[in-house]
Amino acid sequence: MIGERVAAAIGAYVDSGQLAGAAALVWRDGKADTITVGWRNVAARLPIARDTIFRIASMTKPVTSVAALMLLEEERFALDDPIARWAPEFSQMRVLRSPDASLVETDPAERPITFEDLLTHRSGLTDGDLQRGPIASAYREDLGGAIDSEVAPDRWIERLAALPLIDQPGRAFHYGRSTDLLGLLIARMEDAPLQDVLRRRIFDPLGMTDTGFTVAGKKHGRRAGLYGFDQAGRLVALGAAPGGHTLPERPDDMAYVSGGQGLWSTLDDYLAFARMFVEQGAVGGVRLLRPDTLAMMASNRLTDDQRATAELIGMRIFASGHGFGMGVAVVMEPDKADPIRCGGGAGAVGWPGAYGGWWQADPNDGSVMIFLAHSAARLDQLAKGVGLGVWGAISQFQALGSA
């Protein structure tokens, strides 16, 4: 039982105004223990519940990666296939001479982007919010919203391909829009919207009835509101703080979906997905991946140099303890692994999300841990130490829940 100590530890962050609320789960020996703390709507004092629906941000990436690997098993593509086979827009790519260079200071790509490059974030694609200089504004202006974009999928692919890469394909790990592009390529292969593909291949078979890129109107009351921080570091509803960003209701006619960060989900739905990592690719008799494909996904694909130089918001994320497989971080040295990526023994996997979501699946003891929250600081605030409370809460949950 995760019990009172975990609830008290997370509750301290809620009481101090560092979190609006959180829901956490530990699954072990076929049983799930959960705790819920705080509020899904602070102003209305509506509490977090086990079935609260959270926007899980980059916890979407492992789901999209699994869908891609299901198509790999069906021989719809090979890992070393150029993505230009399905997206000819990427057949003549250019690469910036430096990350801060003007968009015309480029050289030809030395080789095509492959599907493995997308799965491992070694495509040379980036994210505007993670860069400075002309490429940063070009991403924001050309691609629309980071999660819900008004740019239609084919046009989005065309615009992304028209931007220079930040590095040569395959050279280094650069977190960014690789999984978003992967999701849209899955949709092209299947000749169906990504949300329909995920529903048919993953969500419906696993009974993930509360997971999707939108939340049905009848479930709106169960959604967790999204919170950020004002200039004084106080918790506020997103958009209420000066300079804060808003996430308006997704229009019904919006075609683009983010395979990298767009999903909403719940504790129990994500558990149904995460169990496959400790059950050899199948959950309750429903097989998603063959054991050998899962083992490949959950094995480090980065070189030592790529691990040493991989950065995210100024932090070296794989320099010690972790590697990166296909859509998931992989524990390589448990005694050095920072639990913010994921903890557990060698071979455990996981990946966090920007709004405070986090999970790990550890095949060594067959356990799954999930933490869902809904408080996010901007990158400039994180650099000043604002919004780090969620990381402290996750670290305490991981330590106490693993004991």
Coordinates of C-alpha atoms in Angstrom, one line a residue:
M1 CA 0.0 0.0 0.0
I2 CA 1.4 3.4 -0.9
G3 CA -0.7 4.9 1.9
E4 CA -0.5 7.9 4.2
R5 CA 3.2 8.7 3.8
V6 CA 2.9 9.2 0.0
A7 CA -0.3 11.2 0.5
A8 CA 1.4 13.4 3.1
A9 CA 4.5 13.9 1.0
I10 CA 2.5 15.0 -2.1
G11 CA 0.0 16.9 0.0
A12 CA 2.8 19.1 1.3
Y13 CA 3.4 20.4 -2.2
V14 CA -0.3 21.1 -2.7
D15 CA -0.5 22.9 0.7
S16 CA 2.5 25.1 -0.2
G17 CA 1.0 26.1 -3.6
Q18 CA 3.5 24.3 -5.7
L19 CA 0.9 21.8 -7.1
A20 CA -2.8 22.1 -7.7
G21 CA -3.3 18.4 -7.2
A22 CA -2.1 15.0 -8.2
A23 CA -3.2 11.4 -8.6
A24 CA -0.7 8.5 -8.2
L25 CA -0.8 4.8 -8.6
V26 CA 1.4 1.8 -7.8
W27 CA 0.6 -1.5 -9.5
R28 CA 2.3 -4.6 -8.2
D29 CA 1.3 -8.3 -8.0
G30 CA -1.8 -7.6 -10.0
K31 CA -3.1 -4.9 -7.6
A32 CA -3.3 -1.1 -8.0
D33 CA -3.0 1.2 -5.0
T34 CA -3.9 4.8 -5.5
I35 CA -3.8 8.1 -3.8
T36 CA -5.4 11.4 -4.8
V37 CA -4.5 14.8 -3.4
G38 CA -5.6 18.3 -4.1
W39 CA -8.0 19.8 -6.6
R40 CA -8.8 19.3 -10.3
N41 CA -10.4 22.8 -10.1
V42 CA -8.9 25.0 -7.4
A43 CA -11.4 27.8 -7.5
A44 CA -14.4 25.5 -7.4
R45 CA -12.7 23.2 -4.8
L46 CA -13.4 20.1 -6.9
P47 CA -11.1 17.3 -5.7
I48 CA -8.9 15.1 -7.7
A49 CA -10.4 11.6 -8.1
R50 CA -9.1 8.3 -9.4
D51 CA -10.9 8.9 -12.7
T52 CA -9.8 12.5 -13.2
I53 CA -8.8 13.1 -16.8
F54 CA -5.4 14.8 -17.2
R55 CA -3.6 16.2 -20.2
I56 CA -0.6 13.9 -20.2
A57 CA 1.6 15.9 -22.7
S58 CA 4.8 14.0 -23.6
M59 CA 3.5 10.8 -22.0
T60 CA 1.8 10.6 -25.5
K61 CA 5.1 9.8 -27.1
P62 CA 5.5 6.2 -26.0
V63 CA 1.9 5.5 -27.2
T64 CA 2.6 6.8 -30.7
S65 CA 5.9 5.0 -30.7
V66 CA 4.2 1.7 -29.9
A67 CA 1.7 2.3 -32.8
A68 CA 4.6 2.8 -35.1
L69 CA 6.3 -0.4 -34.0
M70 CA 3.1 -2.3 -34.6
L71 CA 3.3 -1.2 -38.2
L72 CA 7.0 -2.1 -38.2
E73 CA 6.0 -5.7 -37.2
E74 CA 3.6 -5.7 -40.2
E75 CA 6.6 -4.8 -42.5
R76 CA 4.9 -1.5 -43.5
F77 CA 8.3 0.1 -43.1
A78 CA 11.9 -0.7 -42.0
L79 CA 13.8 1.2 -39.3
D80 CA 16.4 2.3 -41.9
D81 CA 13.8 3.3 -44.5
P82 CA 13.9 7.0 -45.4
I83 CA 10.8 8.8 -44.2
A84 CA 10.7 10.4 -47.7
R85 CA 9.1 7.1 -48.8
W86 CA 5.9 8.3 -47.1
A87 CA 6.7 12.0 -46.9
P88 CA 8.5 13.1 -50.2
E89 CA 8.5 16.6 -48.7
F90 CA 11.6 15.5 -46.8
S91 CA 13.6 14.3 -49.8
Q92 CA 16.0 17.3 -50.0
M93 CA 16.7 18.5 -46.5
R94 CA 19.1 21.3 -45.4
V95 CA 20.9 21.6 -42.1
L96 CA 21.8 24.7 -40.2
R97 CA 25.5 25.4 -39.8
S98 CA 24.9 26.3 -36.1
P99 CA 21.7 26.3 -34.0
D100 CA 21.7 30.1 -33.9
A101 CA 22.4 30.6 -37.6
S102 CA 20.1 32.4 -40.1
L103 CA 17.8 30.1 -42.0
V104 CA 19.9 30.5 -45.2
E105 CA 23.2 29.4 -43.6
T106 CA 22.8 25.7 -44.3
D107 CA 24.4 22.7 -45.8
P108 CA 22.8 19.7 -47.5
A109 CA 21.8 16.8 -45.3
E110 CA 24.4 14.0 -45.5
R111 CA 21.8 11.3 -45.5
P112 CA 18.0 11.0 -45.4
I113 CA 16.0 11.0 -42.2
T114 CA 14.9 7.4 -41.3
F115 CA 12.1 6.0 -39.2
E116 CA 14.6 5.1 -36.5
D117 CA 15.8 8.7 -36.4
L118 CA 12.2 9.8 -35.6
L119 CA 11.8 7.1 -32.9
T120 CA 15.0 8.0 -31.2
H121 CA 14.9 11.8 -31.6
R122 CA 18.0 11.8 -33.9
S123 CA 16.2 13.2 -36.9
G124 CA 17.7 16.8 -36.6
L125 CA 14.2 18.1 -35.9
T126 CA 13.8 20.3 -32.8
D127 CA 11.1 22.3 -31.1
G128 CA 11.0 26.1 -31.3
D129 CA 10.6 26.5 -27.5
L130 CA 13.9 24.7 -27.0
Q131 CA 15.9 26.9 -29.3
R132 CA 17.0 30.5 -29.7
G133 CA 17.6 32.4 -32.9
P134 CA 15.7 32.4 -36.2
I135 CA 14.8 28.7 -36.1
A136 CA 12.8 29.2 -32.9
S137 CA 10.5 31.8 -34.3
A138 CA 10.2 29.9 -37.6
Y139 CA 8.9 26.8 -35.8
R140 CA 6.4 28.8 -33.9
E141 CA 5.2 30.9 -36.8
D142 CA 5.0 28.1 -39.4
L143 CA 3.7 25.1 -37.4
G144 CA 1.0 26.8 -35.2
G145 CA 0.2 25.7 -31.7
A146 CA 2.5 23.2 -30.0
I147 CA -0.3 20.9 -29.0
D148 CA -3.4 21.9 -30.9
S149 CA -2.4 23.5 -34.2
E150 CA -4.7 25.1 -36.7
V151 CA -2.3 23.9 -39.5
A152 CA -3.8 20.9 -41.4
P153 CA -1.6 17.7 -41.2
D154 CA -0.4 17.7 -44.9
R155 CA 0.3 21.4 -44.7
W156 CA 2.1 21.0 -41.3
I157 CA 4.3 18.3 -42.9
E158 CA 5.1 20.5 -45.8
R159 CA 6.0 23.5 -43.6
L160 CA 8.2 21.4 -41.3
A161 CA 10.1 19.9 -44.2
A162 CA 10.7 23.5 -45.5
L163 CA 12.6 24.4 -42.3
P164 CA 16.3 23.5 -42.0
L165 CA 17.3 20.7 -39.6
I166 CA 19.3 21.7 -36.5
D167 CA 21.7 18.8 -36.9
Q168 CA 22.7 16.1 -39.4
P169 CA 20.3 13.1 -39.3
G170 CA 21.5 10.5 -36.9
R171 CA 24.2 12.6 -35.4
A172 CA 22.7 13.6 -32.0
F173 CA 19.7 13.4 -29.7
H174 CA 17.5 16.5 -30.1
Y175 CA 14.2 16.4 -28.3
G176 CA 11.4 17.9 -30.3
R177 CA 8.8 17.3 -33.1
S178 CA 10.0 13.9 -34.3
T179 CA 7.1 12.1 -32.6
D180 CA 4.6 14.6 -33.9
L181 CA 5.8 13.9 -37.5
L182 CA 5.9 10.1 -36.8
G183 CA 2.2 10.3 -35.8
L184 CA 1.3 12.0 -39.0
L185 CA 3.2 9.5 -41.0
I186 CA 1.3 6.7 -39.2
A187 CA -1.9 8.4 -40.3
R188 CA -0.6 8.5 -44.0
M189 CA 0.3 4.8 -43.9
E190 CA -3.1 3.8 -42.4
D191 CA -5.0 6.4 -44.6
A192 CA -6.9 7.4 -41.4
P193 CA -6.5 10.1 -38.8
L194 CA -4.0 9.3 -36.0
Q195 CA -6.7 9.4 -33.4
D196 CA -8.7 6.7 -35.2
V197 CA -5.5 4.5 -35.6
L198 CA -4.7 4.7 -31.9
R199 CA -8.3 4.0 -31.0
R200 CA -8.5 0.9 -33.2
R201 CA -5.0 -0.5 -32.4
I202 CA -4.5 0.4 -28.8
F203 CA -7.2 2.2 -26.9
D204 CA -10.2 0.0 -27.7
P205 CA -8.4 -3.4 -27.3
L206 CA -7.0 -2.3 -23.9
G207 CA -10.3 -0.7 -22.7
M208 CA -8.7 2.8 -22.5
T209 CA -12.1 4.5 -22.7
D210 CA -10.9 7.8 -21.2
T211 CA -7.9 8.4 -23.5
G212 CA -7.9 10.5 -26.6
F213 CA -6.9 13.9 -28.1
T214 CA -10.2 15.4 -27.0
V215 CA -12.5 14.8 -24.0
A216 CA -16.1 14.1 -24.7
G217 CA -18.5 16.8 -23.5
K218 CA -20.2 14.5 -21.0
K219 CA -16.8 13.9 -19.3
H220 CA -15.7 17.6 -19.1
G221 CA -16.5 17.7 -15.4
R222 CA -13.8 15.1 -14.8
R223 CA -11.0 17.0 -16.5
A224 CA -8.2 18.5 -14.5
G225 CA -7.9 22.2 -15.2
L226 CA -4.4 23.4 -16.4
Y227 CA -2.4 25.6 -14.0
G228 CA 0.8 27.7 -14.3
F229 CA 2.6 30.3 -12.3
D230 CA 2.5 34.1 -12.2
Q231 CA 5.5 36.4 -12.0
A232 CA 5.6 35.9 -8.2
G233 CA 5.7 32.1 -8.6
R234 CA 2.1 31.7 -7.4
L235 CA -0.1 29.0 -8.8
V236 CA -2.7 30.3 -11.2
A237 CA -5.0 29.0 -13.9
L238 CA -3.1 29.0 -17.2
G239 CA -3.7 32.2 -19.1
A240 CA -4.4 34.2 -15.9
A241 CA -0.8 35.2 -15.4
P242 CA 0.8 38.0 -17.4
G243 CA 2.5 36.4 -20.3
G244 CA 0.9 33.1 -19.6
H245 CA -0.3 30.9 -22.4
T246 CA -3.8 29.5 -22.8
L247 CA -5.1 26.3 -24.1
P248 CA -8.5 27.1 -25.5
E249 CA -11.1 24.4 -26.2
R250 CA -10.0 22.4 -29.2
P251 CA -12.2 23.2 -32.2
D252 CA -14.4 20.3 -33.4
D253 CA -13.1 20.7 -37.0
M254 CA -9.4 20.8 -36.1
A255 CA -7.6 18.1 -38.2
Y256 CA -4.1 18.2 -36.6
V257 CA -3.4 16.1 -33.6
S258 CA -0.1 15.9 -31.7
G259 CA 1.3 12.4 -31.5
G260 CA 4.0 13.8 -29.3
Q261 CA 2.0 15.6 -26.6
G262 CA -1.7 15.8 -27.3
L263 CA -3.4 13.0 -25.3
W264 CA -5.6 13.2 -22.3
S265 CA -5.8 10.1 -20.0
T266 CA -6.4 8.7 -16.5
L267 CA -4.4 6.6 -14.0
D268 CA -6.2 3.4 -15.0
D269 CA -6.1 3.9 -18.7
Y270 CA -2.4 4.6 -18.7
L271 CA -1.8 1.6 -16.5
A272 CA -3.5 -0.5 -19.1
F273 CA -0.9 0.7 -21.6
A274 CA 2.1 0.7 -19.3
R275 CA 1.6 -2.9 -18.2
M276 CA 2.7 -4.1 -21.6
F277 CA 6.3 -3.1 -20.7
V278 CA 6.3 -5.6 -17.8
E279 CA 4.1 -8.3 -19.5
Q280 CA 6.2 -8.9 -22.6
G281 CA 4.2 -6.8 -25.0
A282 CA 0.7 -8.1 -24.1
V283 CA -1.9 -7.0 -21.5
G284 CA -4.7 -9.3 -20.4
G285 CA -4.4 -11.5 -23.5
V286 CA -4.2 -8.5 -25.8
R287 CA -0.9 -8.4 -27.6
L288 CA 0.4 -5.1 -28.9
L289 CA 4.0 -6.0 -29.6
R290 CA 6.1 -9.2 -29.9
P291 CA 8.5 -9.7 -27.1
D292 CA 11.5 -9.1 -29.4
T293 CA 10.1 -5.8 -30.6
L294 CA 9.3 -4.7 -27.1
A295 CA 12.9 -5.6 -26.0
M296 CA 14.2 -3.5 -28.9
M297 CA 12.0 -0.5 -28.0
A298 CA 13.1 -0.8 -24.3
S299 CA 16.9 -1.0 -25.1
N300 CA 19.2 2.0 -25.4
R301 CA 19.8 3.1 -29.0
L302 CA 22.1 6.0 -28.3
T303 CA 25.9 6.0 -28.6
D304 CA 27.9 6.9 -25.5
D305 CA 28.6 10.3 -27.0
Q306 CA 25.0 10.9 -27.8
R307 CA 24.0 10.0 -24.2
A308 CA 26.7 12.3 -22.9
T309 CA 25.6 15.3 -24.9
A310 CA 21.8 15.0 -24.9
E311 CA 20.2 18.0 -23.3
L312 CA 16.7 19.2 -22.4
I313 CA 16.0 22.6 -20.9
G314 CA 19.6 22.9 -20.1
M315 CA 20.0 19.6 -18.3
R316 CA 22.1 16.6 -19.4
I317 CA 19.4 14.0 -19.4
F318 CA 21.2 10.8 -20.3
A319 CA 24.8 11.5 -19.2
S320 CA 24.6 9.0 -16.4
G321 CA 22.0 6.4 -15.4
H322 CA 19.8 6.4 -18.5
G323 CA 19.8 5.8 -22.2
F324 CA 17.0 6.2 -24.7
G325 CA 15.2 3.5 -26.6
M326 CA 12.3 4.1 -29.0
G327 CA 10.0 6.7 -27.3
V328 CA 11.1 5.8 -23.7
A329 CA 14.0 6.4 -21.4
V330 CA 15.8 3.3 -20.3
V331 CA 17.5 2.7 -17.0
M332 CA 21.1 1.5 -17.6
E333 CA 22.8 2.2 -14.3
P334 CA 20.2 2.1 -11.5
D335 CA 22.4 3.7 -8.9
K336 CA 22.9 6.8 -11.1
A337 CA 19.5 7.1 -12.7
D338 CA 17.6 10.3 -11.9
P339 CA 14.0 9.2 -11.1
I340 CA 12.6 12.3 -12.9
R341 CA 13.2 10.3 -16.2
C342 CA 12.3 7.0 -14.6
G343 CA 13.7 4.9 -11.8
G344 CA 13.7 1.2 -11.1
G345 CA 16.2 -1.5 -12.0
A346 CA 18.2 -2.0 -15.1
G347 CA 15.8 -2.2 -18.1
A348 CA 13.0 -0.1 -16.4
V349 CA 11.5 2.4 -18.8
G350 CA 9.4 5.6 -18.6
W351 CA 9.0 9.2 -19.8
P352 CA 7.5 12.3 -18.1
G353 CA 5.1 15.0 -19.4
A354 CA 5.3 18.8 -19.2
Y355 CA 2.2 19.2 -17.0
G356 CA 3.6 17.0 -14.3
G357 CA 2.8 13.5 -15.6
W358 CA 5.3 10.7 -15.0
W359 CA 5.5 6.9 -15.2
Q360 CA 7.9 4.0 -14.9
A361 CA 7.5 0.3 -15.7
D362 CA 10.1 -2.0 -14.1
P363 CA 10.2 -5.6 -15.5
N364 CA 12.5 -6.6 -12.7
D365 CA 9.7 -6.7 -10.2
G366 CA 6.8 -6.4 -12.6
S367 CA 5.7 -3.0 -11.1
V368 CA 4.2 0.1 -12.7
M369 CA 4.1 3.5 -11.1
I370 CA 2.1 6.5 -12.5
F371 CA 1.9 10.1 -11.3
L372 CA -0.4 12.6 -12.9
A373 CA -0.6 16.3 -12.2
H374 CA -1.7 19.4 -14.0
S375 CA 0.7 22.3 -13.1
A376 CA 3.3 23.5 -15.6
A377 CA 5.8 26.3 -15.5
R378 CA 7.2 28.0 -18.6
L379 CA 10.8 27.2 -19.6
D380 CA 12.0 30.6 -18.5
Q381 CA 10.3 30.1 -15.1
L382 CA 11.9 26.7 -14.7
A383 CA 15.3 28.2 -15.3
K384 CA 14.6 30.5 -12.3
G385 CA 13.5 27.6 -10.1
V386 CA 9.8 28.3 -10.4
G387 CA 7.6 25.2 -10.8
L388 CA 10.1 22.6 -9.7
G389 CA 7.9 21.4 -6.9
V390 CA 6.3 18.8 -9.1
W391 CA 9.7 17.2 -9.6
G392 CA 10.2 17.0 -5.9
A393 CA 6.8 15.4 -5.5
I394 CA 7.6 12.8 -8.2
S395 CA 10.9 12.0 -6.6
Q396 CA 9.3 11.4 -3.2
F397 CA 6.5 9.3 -4.8
Q398 CA 9.0 7.2 -6.6
A399 CA 11.1 6.6 -3.5
L400 CA 8.2 5.9 -1.2
G401 CA 6.3 3.9 -3.8
S402 CA 9.2 1.7 -4.6
A403 CA 10.0 0.8 -1.0

